[in-house]
Tab-separated table of C-alpha atoms and ligand atoms in Angstrom:
chain	number	residue	atom	x	y	z
A	82	MET	CA	12.176	18.880	-13.836
A	83	LYS	CA	9.414	21.196	-12.664
A	84	HIS	CA	6.586	19.245	-11.088
A	85	GLN	CA	3.403	19.346	-13.118
A	86	SER	CA	0.402	17.611	-11.655
A	87	TYR	CA	-2.558	16.407	-13.731
A	88	SER	CA	-6.040	15.401	-12.650
A	89	ILE	CA	-9.277	14.787	-14.512
A	90	HIS	CA	-9.672	18.588	-14.844
A	91	ASN	CA	-6.466	19.280	-16.755
A	92	TYR	CA	-5.161	15.981	-18.110
A	93	GLN	CA	-6.036	17.290	-21.576
A	94	ASN	CA	-2.766	19.217	-21.225
A	95	ILE	CA	-0.431	16.237	-21.101
A	96	ASP	CA	1.765	16.093	-24.188
A	97	GLN	CA	0.480	12.688	-25.217
A	98	PHE	CA	-3.237	13.491	-24.903
A	99	SER	CA	-3.828	13.377	-28.672
A	100	LYS	CA	-3.028	9.641	-28.582
A	101	PHE	CA	-6.168	8.851	-26.602
A	102	SER	CA	-9.130	7.530	-28.555
A	103	LYS	CA	-12.664	8.723	-27.843
A	104	GLU	CA	-13.310	5.484	-25.926
A	105	GLN	CA	-10.257	5.965	-23.752
A	106	ARG	CA	-11.222	9.491	-22.827
A	107	GLU	CA	-14.676	8.278	-21.968
A	108	ALA	CA	-13.258	5.487	-19.793
A	109	ILE	CA	-10.969	7.899	-17.948
A	110	GLU	CA	-13.830	10.308	-17.280
A	111	VAL	CA	-16.256	7.620	-16.134
A	112	VAL	CA	-13.887	5.607	-13.954
A	113	SER	CA	-12.290	8.666	-12.355
A	114	LYS	CA	-15.711	9.598	-10.952
A	115	VAL	CA	-15.370	6.586	-8.649
A	116	PHE	CA	-11.615	6.073	-8.211
A	117	PRO	CA	-9.133	8.902	-7.683
A	118	PHE	CA	-6.960	9.902	-10.655
A	119	LYS	CA	-3.796	11.947	-10.523
A	120	THR	CA	-0.608	11.789	-12.554
A	121	ASN	CA	2.449	13.951	-13.165
A	122	ASN	CA	4.923	14.834	-15.882
A	123	TYR	CA	7.632	12.440	-14.633
A	124	VAL	CA	5.271	9.467	-14.908
A	125	THR	CA	3.924	10.520	-18.313
A	126	ASP	CA	7.293	11.524	-19.804
A	127	LYS	CA	9.743	9.053	-18.254
A	128	LEU	CA	7.826	5.931	-17.234
A	129	ILE	CA	4.980	5.283	-19.678
A	130	ASP	CA	5.787	3.654	-23.015
A	131	TRP	CA	3.483	5.619	-25.308
A	132	ASP	CA	4.207	3.472	-28.379
A	133	ASN	CA	2.207	0.701	-26.832
A	134	PHE	CA	0.390	2.472	-24.038
A	135	GLU	CA	-2.909	0.517	-24.029
A	136	ASP	CA	-1.096	-2.527	-22.652
A	137	ASP	CA	1.676	-0.672	-20.913
A	138	PRO	CA	1.955	-1.590	-17.215
A	139	MET	CA	2.977	1.947	-16.256
A	140	PHE	CA	-0.059	3.357	-18.063
A	141	ILE	CA	-2.372	0.847	-16.391
A	142	LEU	CA	-0.745	1.640	-13.042
A	143	ASN	CA	-1.587	5.318	-13.327
A	144	PHE	CA	-4.540	5.911	-15.688
A	145	PRO	CA	-8.071	4.683	-14.894
A	146	GLN	CA	-9.055	1.632	-16.962
A	147	LYS	CA	-12.551	0.840	-18.188
A	148	ASP	CA	-12.577	-2.658	-16.707
A	149	MET	CA	-11.777	-1.372	-13.237
A	150	LEU	CA	-15.530	-0.867	-12.917
A	151	GLN	CA	-17.975	-3.716	-13.354
A	152	ASP	CA	-20.086	-3.257	-16.492
A	153	ASN	CA	-23.280	-2.319	-14.653
A	154	HIS	CA	-21.500	0.324	-12.576
A	155	TYR	CA	-19.714	1.664	-15.623
A	156	ASN	CA	-22.912	1.955	-17.613
A	157	GLN	CA	-24.846	3.581	-14.784
A	158	MET	CA	-22.193	6.242	-14.457
A	159	LEU	CA	-21.876	6.700	-18.215
A	160	ASP	CA	-25.643	7.261	-18.462
A	161	LEU	CA	-25.549	9.976	-15.823
A	162	ILE	CA	-22.677	11.776	-17.531
A	163	ARG	CA	-24.305	11.486	-20.980
A	164	ARG	CA	-27.512	13.053	-19.852
A	165	GLY	CA	-25.610	15.852	-18.130
A	166	ALA	CA	-26.711	14.991	-14.601
A	167	ASP	CA	-25.719	17.499	-11.961
A	168	LYS	CA	-22.725	17.092	-9.664
A	169	LYS	CA	-24.831	15.984	-6.737
A	170	GLU	CA	-26.351	13.085	-8.624
A	171	VAL	CA	-22.971	11.937	-9.959
A	172	TYR	CA	-21.463	12.188	-6.492
A	173	SER	CA	-24.263	10.188	-4.966
A	174	LEU	CA	-23.963	7.349	-7.507
A	175	ALA	CA	-20.170	7.373	-7.091
A	176	ASN	CA	-20.584	6.908	-3.350
A	177	ASP	CA	-23.141	4.148	-3.883
A	178	ILE	CA	-20.672	2.267	-6.061
A	179	ARG	CA	-17.797	2.906	-3.653
A	180	ARG	CA	-19.781	1.501	-0.759
A	181	GLN	CA	-20.126	-1.752	-2.693
A	182	LEU	CA	-16.350	-1.980	-3.094
A	183	ASN	CA	-15.343	-2.610	0.524
A	184	PRO	CA	-13.773	0.821	1.080
A	185	HIS	CA	-12.292	-0.036	4.506
A	186	PRO	CA	-10.751	-3.495	4.251
A	187	ALA	CA	-9.089	-5.419	7.095
A	188	GLY	CA	-10.829	-3.589	9.927
A	189	GLN	CA	-8.579	-0.542	9.871
A	190	GLU	CA	-10.896	1.443	12.150
A	191	SER	CA	-10.369	-1.083	14.900
A	192	ASN	CA	-6.617	-0.378	14.915
A	193	VAL	CA	-7.087	3.177	16.144
A	194	PRO	CA	-5.741	3.354	19.705
A	195	PHE	CA	-6.507	5.525	22.699
A	196	LEU	CA	-4.306	7.752	24.832
A	197	ASN	CA	-5.635	8.982	28.180
A	198	GLY	CA	-9.101	7.934	27.048
A	199	GLU	CA	-8.873	9.912	23.818
A	200	LYS	CA	-9.066	8.359	20.355
A	201	LEU	CA	-5.893	8.990	18.325
A	202	LEU	CA	-7.233	9.336	14.797
A	203	GLY	CA	-3.832	9.658	13.093
A	204	ILE	CA	-2.434	6.475	14.583
A	205	GLN	CA	-3.033	2.798	13.877
A	206	HIS	CA	-1.532	0.223	16.186
A	207	LYS	CA	-2.236	-3.346	15.133
A	208	TYR	CA	0.992	-5.256	15.751
A	209	LYS	CA	2.781	-4.882	19.034
A	210	GLU	CA	6.134	-3.616	17.743
A	211	THR	CA	5.000	-1.251	15.010
A	212	VAL	CA	2.917	1.924	15.138
A	213	LEU	CA	1.556	3.471	11.956
A	214	PHE	CA	1.342	7.250	11.846
A	215	PHE	CA	-0.643	9.199	9.233
A	216	PRO	CA	0.522	12.847	9.242
A	217	THR	CA	-2.219	15.182	8.003
A	218	GLN	CA	-0.083	16.821	5.331
A	219	GLY	CA	1.105	13.486	3.928
A	220	GLN	CA	-2.280	12.078	2.952
A	221	THR	CA	-1.845	12.495	-0.782
A	222	CYS	CA	0.675	11.211	-3.351
A	223	HIS	CA	2.634	12.680	-6.266
A	224	ALA	CA	0.536	10.441	-8.515
A	225	TYR	CA	-2.087	7.846	-7.639
A	226	CYS	CA	-1.825	4.140	-8.354
A	227	THR	CA	-4.985	2.824	-9.984
A	228	PHE	CA	-5.052	-0.194	-7.639
A	229	CYS	CA	-4.510	1.853	-4.467
A	230	PHE	CA	-6.052	0.214	-1.392
A	231	ARG	CA	-6.186	3.557	0.383
A	232	TRP	CA	-8.291	4.974	-2.440
A	233	PRO	CA	-11.177	6.235	-0.244
A	234	GLN	CA	-8.725	8.641	1.398
A	235	PHE	CA	-8.312	10.463	-1.886
A	236	THR	CA	-12.001	10.762	-2.628
A	237	ASN	CA	-14.154	13.098	-0.619
A	238	MET	CA	-16.221	10.250	0.792
A	239	ASP	CA	-13.900	9.473	3.640
A	240	GLU	CA	-15.051	11.091	6.841
A	241	LEU	CA	-12.602	9.100	8.859
A	242	LYS	CA	-9.343	10.296	7.385
A	243	PHE	CA	-6.680	8.714	9.480
A	244	ALA	CA	-4.846	11.912	10.065
A	245	MET	CA	-3.900	14.113	12.926
A	246	LYS	CA	-1.833	17.164	13.467
A	247	GLN	CA	-0.258	16.860	16.839
A	248	SER	CA	3.147	15.259	16.739
A	249	ASN	CA	3.423	15.653	20.511
A	250	LEU	CA	0.594	13.163	20.939
A	251	LEU	CA	2.554	10.748	18.778
A	252	THR	CA	5.674	11.166	20.895
A	253	GLU	CA	3.627	10.735	24.056
A	254	TYR	CA	2.040	7.588	22.663
A	255	LEU	CA	5.472	6.134	21.860
A	256	GLU	CA	6.680	6.966	25.368
A	257	ASN	CA	3.626	5.232	26.826
A	258	ASN	CA	4.081	2.095	24.709
A	259	GLN	CA	7.512	0.724	25.385
A	260	SER	CA	6.916	-2.396	23.289
A	261	VAL	CA	7.034	-0.262	20.140
A	262	SER	CA	10.359	-0.527	18.299
A	263	ASP	CA	9.189	0.714	14.891
A	264	LEU	CA	7.345	3.815	13.837
A	265	LEU	CA	6.014	3.661	10.278
A	266	ILE	CA	5.108	7.085	8.917
A	267	THR	CA	2.713	6.518	6.082
A	268	GLY	CA	-0.100	7.968	3.983
A	269	GLY	CA	-0.716	8.654	1.150
A	270	ASP	CA	2.947	9.474	0.854
A	271	PRO	CA	4.699	11.357	3.678
A	272	MET	CA	7.373	12.482	1.190
A	273	VAL	CA	4.884	14.908	-0.383
A	274	MET	CA	5.366	16.956	2.798
A	275	ASN	CA	7.737	19.893	2.736
A	276	ILE	CA	10.824	19.937	4.908
A	277	ASN	CA	9.177	21.973	7.676
A	278	ASN	CA	6.416	19.435	8.142
A	279	LEU	CA	8.816	16.496	7.952
A	280	LYS	CA	10.948	18.116	10.637
A	281	ALA	CA	7.925	18.918	12.780
A	282	TYR	CA	7.058	15.225	12.979
A	283	ILE	CA	10.520	13.660	13.113
A	284	GLU	CA	12.585	16.020	15.284
A	285	PRO	CA	10.474	15.691	18.473
A	286	ILE	CA	11.057	11.941	18.235
A	287	LEU	CA	14.818	12.466	17.992
A	288	ASN	CA	14.638	14.814	20.970
A	289	SER	CA	12.704	12.425	23.173
A	290	HIS	CA	14.746	9.823	24.978
A	291	SER	CA	11.969	8.000	26.768
A	292	HIS	CA	10.599	5.949	23.890
A	293	ASN	CA	11.973	2.592	22.872
A	294	LEU	CA	12.221	3.051	19.088
A	295	ASN	CA	14.915	1.449	16.950
A	296	THR	CA	13.654	2.403	13.545
A	297	ILE	CA	11.616	5.063	11.832
A	298	ARG	CA	10.209	3.848	8.552
A	299	ILE	CA	8.750	6.123	5.880
A	300	GLY	CA	6.423	4.471	3.358
A	301	THR	CA	6.803	6.198	0.005
A	302	LYS	CA	6.181	5.994	-3.720
A	303	SER	CA	8.093	9.211	-4.376
A	304	LEU	CA	11.289	7.366	-5.248
A	305	SER	CA	9.670	6.058	-8.412
A	306	PHE	CA	6.868	8.592	-9.045
A	307	TRP	CA	8.912	11.714	-8.276
A	308	PRO	CA	12.639	10.991	-7.734
A	309	ASP	CA	13.360	14.718	-7.982
A	310	ARG	CA	12.070	14.848	-4.411
A	311	PHE	CA	15.627	13.803	-3.506
A	312	ILE	CA	17.482	15.712	-6.240
A	313	ASN	CA	16.069	18.992	-7.548
A	314	ASP	CA	13.123	20.088	-5.416
A	315	LYS	CA	13.877	23.302	-3.580
A	316	ASP	CA	14.189	21.508	-0.242
A	317	SER	CA	15.813	18.268	-1.518
A	318	GLU	CA	19.112	19.047	0.183
A	319	ASP	CA	17.312	19.729	3.466
A	320	VAL	CA	15.494	16.403	3.190
A	321	LEU	CA	18.792	14.580	2.780
A	322	ARG	CA	20.278	16.478	5.734
A	323	LEU	CA	17.293	15.459	7.863
A	324	PHE	CA	17.812	11.821	6.843
A	325	GLU	CA	21.450	12.144	7.879
A	326	LYS	CA	20.459	13.643	11.201
A	327	VAL	CA	18.231	10.659	11.984
A	328	SER	CA	20.986	8.197	11.028
A	329	LYS	CA	23.468	10.032	13.246
A	330	SER	CA	21.046	10.137	16.172
A	331	GLY	CA	21.410	6.375	16.575
A	332	LEU	CA	17.970	5.580	15.176
A	333	GLN	CA	17.696	3.753	11.881
A	334	LEU	CA	15.716	5.384	9.108
A	335	ALA	CA	14.278	3.004	6.528
A	336	LEU	CA	12.556	4.190	3.383
A	337	MET	CA	9.896	1.621	2.471
A	338	ALA	CA	9.827	2.194	-1.271
A	339	HIS	CA	6.775	1.118	-3.178
A	340	ILE	CA	7.968	-0.249	-6.546
A	341	ASN	CA	5.664	-2.263	-8.794
A	342	HIS	CA	7.615	-2.792	-11.992
A	343	PRO	CA	11.281	-3.010	-13.065
A	344	ARG	CA	10.874	-0.013	-15.370
A	345	GLU	CA	10.509	2.231	-12.337
A	346	LEU	CA	14.177	1.494	-11.538
A	347	SER	CA	15.449	2.234	-15.030
A	348	THR	CA	15.688	6.033	-15.177
A	349	LYS	CA	18.786	8.108	-14.453
A	350	ALA	CA	16.762	10.123	-11.954
A	351	VAL	CA	15.678	7.172	-9.795
A	352	GLN	CA	19.225	5.815	-9.706
A	353	GLU	CA	20.595	9.206	-8.703
A	354	ALA	CA	17.944	9.525	-5.990
A	355	ILE	CA	18.839	6.071	-4.617
A	356	ARG	CA	22.528	6.967	-4.553
A	357	ARG	CA	21.857	10.193	-2.654
A	358	ILE	CA	19.540	8.571	-0.132
A	359	ARG	CA	21.920	5.706	0.570
A	360	ASN	CA	24.739	8.208	1.113
A	361	THR	CA	22.843	9.576	4.108
A	362	GLY	CA	22.970	6.193	5.862
A	363	VAL	CA	19.317	5.510	5.158
A	364	GLN	CA	18.249	2.020	4.175
A	365	ILE	CA	15.798	1.436	1.332
A	366	ARG	CA	13.481	-1.574	1.478
A	367	THR	CA	10.970	-2.345	-1.250
A	368	GLN	CA	7.454	-3.687	-1.423
A	369	SER	CA	4.671	-4.174	-3.934
A	370	PRO	CA	1.425	-6.001	-4.415
A	371	LEU	CA	1.124	-8.630	-7.121
A	372	LEU	CA	-1.181	-7.194	-9.773
A	373	ASN	CA	-2.884	-8.500	-12.864
A	374	HIS	CA	-2.129	-6.357	-15.937
A	375	ILE	CA	0.919	-4.833	-14.219
A	376	ASN	CA	3.352	-7.354	-12.785
A	377	ASN	CA	1.826	-10.854	-12.888
A	378	LYS	CA	4.885	-12.636	-14.333
A	379	PRO	CA	7.566	-14.420	-12.305
A	380	GLU	CA	10.424	-13.310	-14.581
A	381	LEU	CA	9.426	-9.706	-14.042
A	382	TRP	CA	9.709	-10.121	-10.250
A	383	SER	CA	13.030	-11.940	-10.327
A	384	ARG	CA	14.418	-9.272	-12.675
A	385	MET	CA	13.057	-6.536	-10.411
A	386	TRP	CA	14.464	-8.063	-7.191
A	387	ARG	CA	17.866	-8.632	-8.809
A	388	HIS	CA	17.997	-5.065	-10.034
A	389	GLN	CA	16.964	-3.831	-6.600
A	390	VAL	CA	19.804	-5.727	-4.942
A	391	ALA	CA	22.212	-4.415	-7.576
A	392	LEU	CA	21.164	-0.865	-6.656
A	393	GLY	CA	21.557	-1.540	-2.928
A	394	LEU	CA	17.836	-1.908	-2.129
A	395	ILE	CA	16.453	-4.675	0.083
A	396	PRO	CA	13.402	-6.594	-1.232
A	397	TYR	CA	10.909	-6.830	1.624
A	398	TYR	CA	7.297	-7.743	0.798
A	399	MET	CA	5.189	-9.147	-2.021
A	400	PHE	CA	1.535	-8.549	-1.141
A	401	ILE	CA	-1.594	-10.140	-2.500
A	402	ALA	CA	-3.975	-7.485	-3.900
A	403	ARG	CA	-6.445	-6.521	-1.183
A	404	ASP	CA	-10.146	-7.243	-1.158
A	405	THR	CA	-11.118	-3.674	-1.986
A	406	GLY	CA	-11.778	-1.355	-4.930
A	407	ALA	CA	-11.011	-2.892	-8.312
A	408	GLN	CA	-9.826	-6.227	-6.903
A	409	HIS	CA	-11.766	-8.060	-9.647
A	410	TYR	CA	-9.449	-6.378	-12.154
A	411	PHE	CA	-6.077	-6.363	-10.373
A	412	GLY	CA	-6.387	-9.351	-8.036
A	413	THR	CA	-4.768	-12.704	-8.750
A	414	SER	CA	-5.864	-16.023	-7.283
A	415	LEU	CA	-3.919	-17.344	-4.301
A	416	LYS	CA	-2.961	-20.300	-6.436
A	417	LYS	CA	-1.408	-18.058	-9.081
A	418	SER	CA	0.217	-15.823	-6.463
A	419	ILE	CA	2.165	-18.647	-4.868
A	420	GLN	CA	3.178	-19.977	-8.296
A	421	ILE	CA	4.536	-16.593	-9.336
A	422	PHE	CA	6.258	-15.949	-6.014
A	423	SER	CA	7.922	-19.371	-5.857
A	424	ARG	CA	9.160	-19.267	-9.391
A	425	ALA	CA	10.589	-15.762	-8.989
A	426	TYR	CA	12.085	-16.549	-5.567
A	427	SER	CA	13.817	-19.664	-6.886
A	428	GLN	CA	15.585	-17.614	-9.561
A	429	VAL	CA	17.414	-15.110	-7.365
A	430	SER	CA	20.385	-15.289	-5.042
A	431	GLY	CA	20.018	-15.412	-1.290
A	432	LEU	CA	20.524	-11.664	-1.030
A	433	ALA	CA	17.196	-11.078	-2.801
A	434	ARG	CA	15.439	-13.708	-0.690
A	435	THR	CA	14.922	-11.177	2.055
A	436	VAL	CA	11.540	-10.768	0.382
A	437	ARG	CA	8.543	-12.298	2.162
A	438	GLY	CA	5.253	-13.287	0.664
A	439	PRO	CA	2.960	-13.591	-1.024
A	440	SER	CA	1.131	-12.097	1.924
A	441	MET	CA	-2.435	-11.013	2.629
A	442	SER	CA	-2.861	-8.053	4.991
A	443	ALA	CA	-6.044	-9.434	6.506
A	444	ASP	CA	-7.924	-8.491	9.657
A	445	PRO	CA	-6.277	-11.126	11.920
A	446	GLY	CA	-2.807	-10.390	10.558
A	447	LYS	CA	-0.425	-10.753	7.657
A	448	VAL	CA	-1.017	-14.243	6.324
A	449	GLN	CA	1.521	-15.719	3.951
A	450	ILE	CA	0.734	-18.452	1.442
A	451	ALA	CA	3.762	-20.552	2.265
A	452	GLY	CA	3.058	-23.187	-0.363
A	453	VAL	CA	0.846	-25.922	-1.726
A	454	THR	CA	1.313	-29.499	-0.574
A	455	LYS	CA	-0.576	-32.742	-0.060
A	456	ILE	CA	-1.832	-34.330	3.137
A	457	ARG	CA	-3.017	-37.915	2.738
A	458	ASN	CA	-3.418	-37.303	-0.972
A	459	GLN	CA	-5.443	-34.150	-0.549
A	460	LYS	CA	-4.119	-30.859	-1.863
A	461	VAL	CA	-3.857	-28.049	0.714
A	462	PHE	CA	-2.573	-24.508	1.036
A	463	VAL	CA	0.058	-24.067	3.723
A	464	LEU	CA	-0.546	-20.738	5.465
A	465	ASN	CA	1.584	-18.873	7.956
A	466	PHE	CA	1.189	-15.664	9.964
A	467	LEU	CA	4.020	-13.191	9.305
A	468	GLN	CA	2.292	-10.808	11.739
A	469	GLY	CA	-0.674	-11.447	13.982
A	470	ARG	CA	-2.982	-9.406	16.161
A	471	ASN	CA	-1.791	-11.877	18.741
A	472	PRO	CA	1.981	-12.356	18.295
A	473	ASP	CA	1.620	-15.986	19.422
A	474	TRP	CA	0.010	-16.839	16.091
A	475	VAL	CA	3.173	-16.041	14.169
A	476	ASN	CA	5.170	-18.780	12.483
A	477	LYS	CA	2.774	-21.646	13.178
A	478	PRO	CA	2.028	-23.133	9.764
A	479	PHE	CA	-1.603	-24.175	9.266
A	480	PHE	CA	-3.653	-25.651	6.444
A	481	ALA	CA	-6.598	-24.707	4.277
A	482	GLU	CA	-8.356	-26.735	1.619
A	483	TYR	CA	-6.898	-26.060	-1.781
A	484	ASP	CA	-9.159	-23.796	-3.821
A	485	GLU	CA	-7.987	-22.720	-7.222
A	486	ASN	CA	-10.250	-19.693	-7.427
A	487	ALA	CA	-9.862	-18.218	-3.941
A	488	LYS	CA	-8.410	-14.695	-3.887
A	489	TRP	CA	-8.508	-13.909	-0.160
A	490	LEU	CA	-8.346	-15.478	3.285
A	491	ASP	CA	-12.099	-15.232	3.933
A	492	GLU	CA	-12.760	-17.579	1.000
A	493	LEU	CA	-10.616	-20.340	2.473
A	494	VAL	CA	-11.909	-23.328	4.444
A	495	PRO	CA	-9.823	-24.946	7.201
A	496	PHE	CA	-8.473	-28.372	6.354
A	497	GLU	CA	-10.118	-31.090	8.513
A	498	ASP	CA	-11.274	-28.594	11.105
A	499	ASP	CA	-14.296	-26.394	11.776
A	500	ARG	CA	-12.314	-23.254	12.334
A	501	PHE	CA	-8.774	-22.011	11.853
A	502	PHE	CA	-6.707	-22.267	15.043
A	503	PHE	CA	-6.759	-18.523	15.689
A	504	GLU	CA	-10.431	-17.796	15.085
A	505	ASP	CA	-11.823	-18.155	18.610
A	506	GLU	CA	-9.182	-15.858	19.982
A	507	PHE	CA	-9.640	-13.445	17.112
A	508	ASP	CA	-13.370	-13.224	17.937
A	509	GLU	CA	-12.470	-12.368	21.531
A	510	ILE	CA	-10.081	-9.639	20.432
A	511	LYS	CA	-12.707	-8.132	18.120
A	512	GLU	CA	-15.266	-8.197	20.890
A	513	LYS	CA	-12.951	-6.318	23.232
A	514	GLN	CA	-12.179	-3.815	20.510
A	515	ASP	CA	-15.887	-3.217	19.978
A	516	LYS	CA	-16.113	-2.396	23.668
A	517	LYS	CA	-13.046	-0.182	23.221
A	518	ILE	CA	-11.253	-1.648	26.169
A	519	VAL	CA	-8.268	-3.078	24.390
A	520	ARG	CA	-4.728	-1.803	24.425
A	521	ILE	CA	-2.347	-3.567	22.133
A	522	ASP	CA	0.199	-4.477	24.782
A	523	ASN	CA	-2.577	-5.869	26.982
A	524	TYR	CA	-3.599	-8.567	24.529
A	525	LYS	CA	-3.922	-11.836	26.322
A	526	THR	CA	-1.259	-14.156	25.045
A	527	THR	CA	-1.477	-17.902	25.369
A	528	ALA	CA	2.200	-18.473	26.079
B	270	PLP	C1	2.572	-4.578	7.627
B	270	PLP	C2	2.123	-3.797	8.739
B	270	PLP	C3	3.021	-3.407	9.736
B	270	PLP	C4	4.507	-3.729	9.680
B	270	PLP	O1	4.767	-5.098	9.779
B	270	PLP	P1	6.251	-5.620	9.614
B	270	PLP	O2	6.164	-7.106	9.500
B	270	PLP	O3	7.020	-5.190	10.818
B	270	PLP	O4	6.806	-5.004	8.383
B	270	PLP	C5	2.522	-2.682	10.800
B	270	PLP	N1	1.205	-2.370	10.915
B	270	PLP	C6	0.314	-2.746	9.979
B	270	PLP	C7	-1.136	-2.400	10.169
B	270	PLP	C8	0.736	-3.470	8.863
B	270	PLP	O5	-0.154	-3.841	7.940
B	271	SF4	S1	1.548	5.416	-3.558
B	271	SF4	FE1	0.436	4.093	-2.118
B	271	SF4	S2	-1.052	5.435	-1.138
B	271	SF4	FE2	-0.321	6.508	-2.970
B	271	SF4	S3	-1.747	5.958	-4.596
B	271	SF4	FE3	-0.093	4.468	-4.707
B	271	SF4	S4	-0.775	2.737	-3.435
B	271	SF4	FE4	-2.042	4.514	-2.920
C-alpha cells in the first residue's frame, strides 16, 4: 500500500467522502481548527466500518467529532468560519479555546532535566528508572487519535516542543544517570522516522558501554495505523535489521504498541507486521486509555487482551483518559473505569493479567484505582501508586472518599485525613523543581 496522508486540506479526496453529510463536514472543519486532524488510507480503507461510520469506534478515534468541543466553543468557531473571518482571527480563537483545555497536563515541563547546567528540552525524566526521549523527527504520527493527550504538539501553539536533535546529549545523560535502566523513545510516534534517523538515535546507545540500560522502549501507534512500516515501506527491511541488531547487542528492545480497539488487530497486515517484529527478538507490549465512544465496554477489553496474547503481545497498561483536551467527551468516571477494568480482568487467563490499571498519569505519579471497598460501612476508593515521583510512594495502598462522578485524582478527597500521605513531600519536590535544583536521583527518600 502506498501511504496517502489526509488532513483538513485534502480529506475531500478520501474515497468515502461522499458519505459525509453537510453537518459532518461542518463538524470536521470546525473541530479541526482546535484539535489536530490527520488520517491515512490504511485507516480509512482497512479499519473504519463505513456502513455504520457515525458510531464506528475507528471513525471516532480518527475523525474530529462535533461534541469534542463544548457547545459555546463550537458555536464561536462556527460563527467565525461562517462570516469568513481571516486566518489570524480563527487562529487566535483556537488558541483561546486550547488554553482553556489544560494543554500541558501533569506538569510535564517540570520533568525536563538538566545536564551540565543546560536544560535538555528533548528529555523528560520523572521516574528514577525511566528516561523519556522525544526525537525531533518523531514528533508526528501516521494518523492522529482524536483523544490524543499530546495534541498541543501537533498544533502550532506549542512553543515548548519537547524535542531535541543531539543524540550525543542523550547518551551523555544516560551515562551520567546510572539509575536509568529504561529509555523510552516517544513522540508523536518515533516510527515515523526513516531508518537513518532511527539509527542516528539508537546506534550511539549500542556503542556506548558506560550507561546502565537494560531496555530501549519505542512508543508507537504505527503497528495499527500503518503496519506497512514493518512490511512494505522502502526501508522496512532495514528497520527490522536494526531491531535485530539491538536484540543481539544484549539490550532488550520493547515496542510499546498503542492499541485502542480489537479491530486494530484484525487485519492481515497488522498480523504480518507482528510476526516480522517478533522474529527479530523484539517484544511487543500494549497500552491504551479507556475511552467513551471507543472502548468503554469490559467485553471489548477482555476480547482485545485475549487476542493480544494469542498474537504474542503482552498487555501492559490501561490508562484513565487524561484531564486535557476533549476529556468531557472521552473521559469515563473513576467508578466506571474500575468496573470495566475489573470485569475485563476477571475474564482472562493469567497470561493477560500482566496488564495494570486503570491508571491515572498524574503529576505525583501513576495512580491506580485498585478497587472500591468499605471501611466501617463507608465506601472508599483504594488507590495505589504504580510509579511515583518519589519511589517510596509505590505500592502503599491508600484511601479516598468514594465519589461516583470523579474523573481524576485532583477531584478526590482523602478518607479521614486532611491530605493524602504523599502531599507534603510532593509540595517539597515541586518547590525544588521551581528553583530548578532537583536532579531525579537526588530526591530525598524517606527510607
Ligand atoms: C509511564 C511513564 C514511564 C514508564 O513507567 P513504567 O511503569 O516503567 O512503564 C516513564 N515516564 C513517564 C513520564 C511516564 O508517564
Ligand atoms: S499515536 Fe499517540 S501521540 Fe500520536 S495521535 Fe495517537 S495518542 Fe497522540
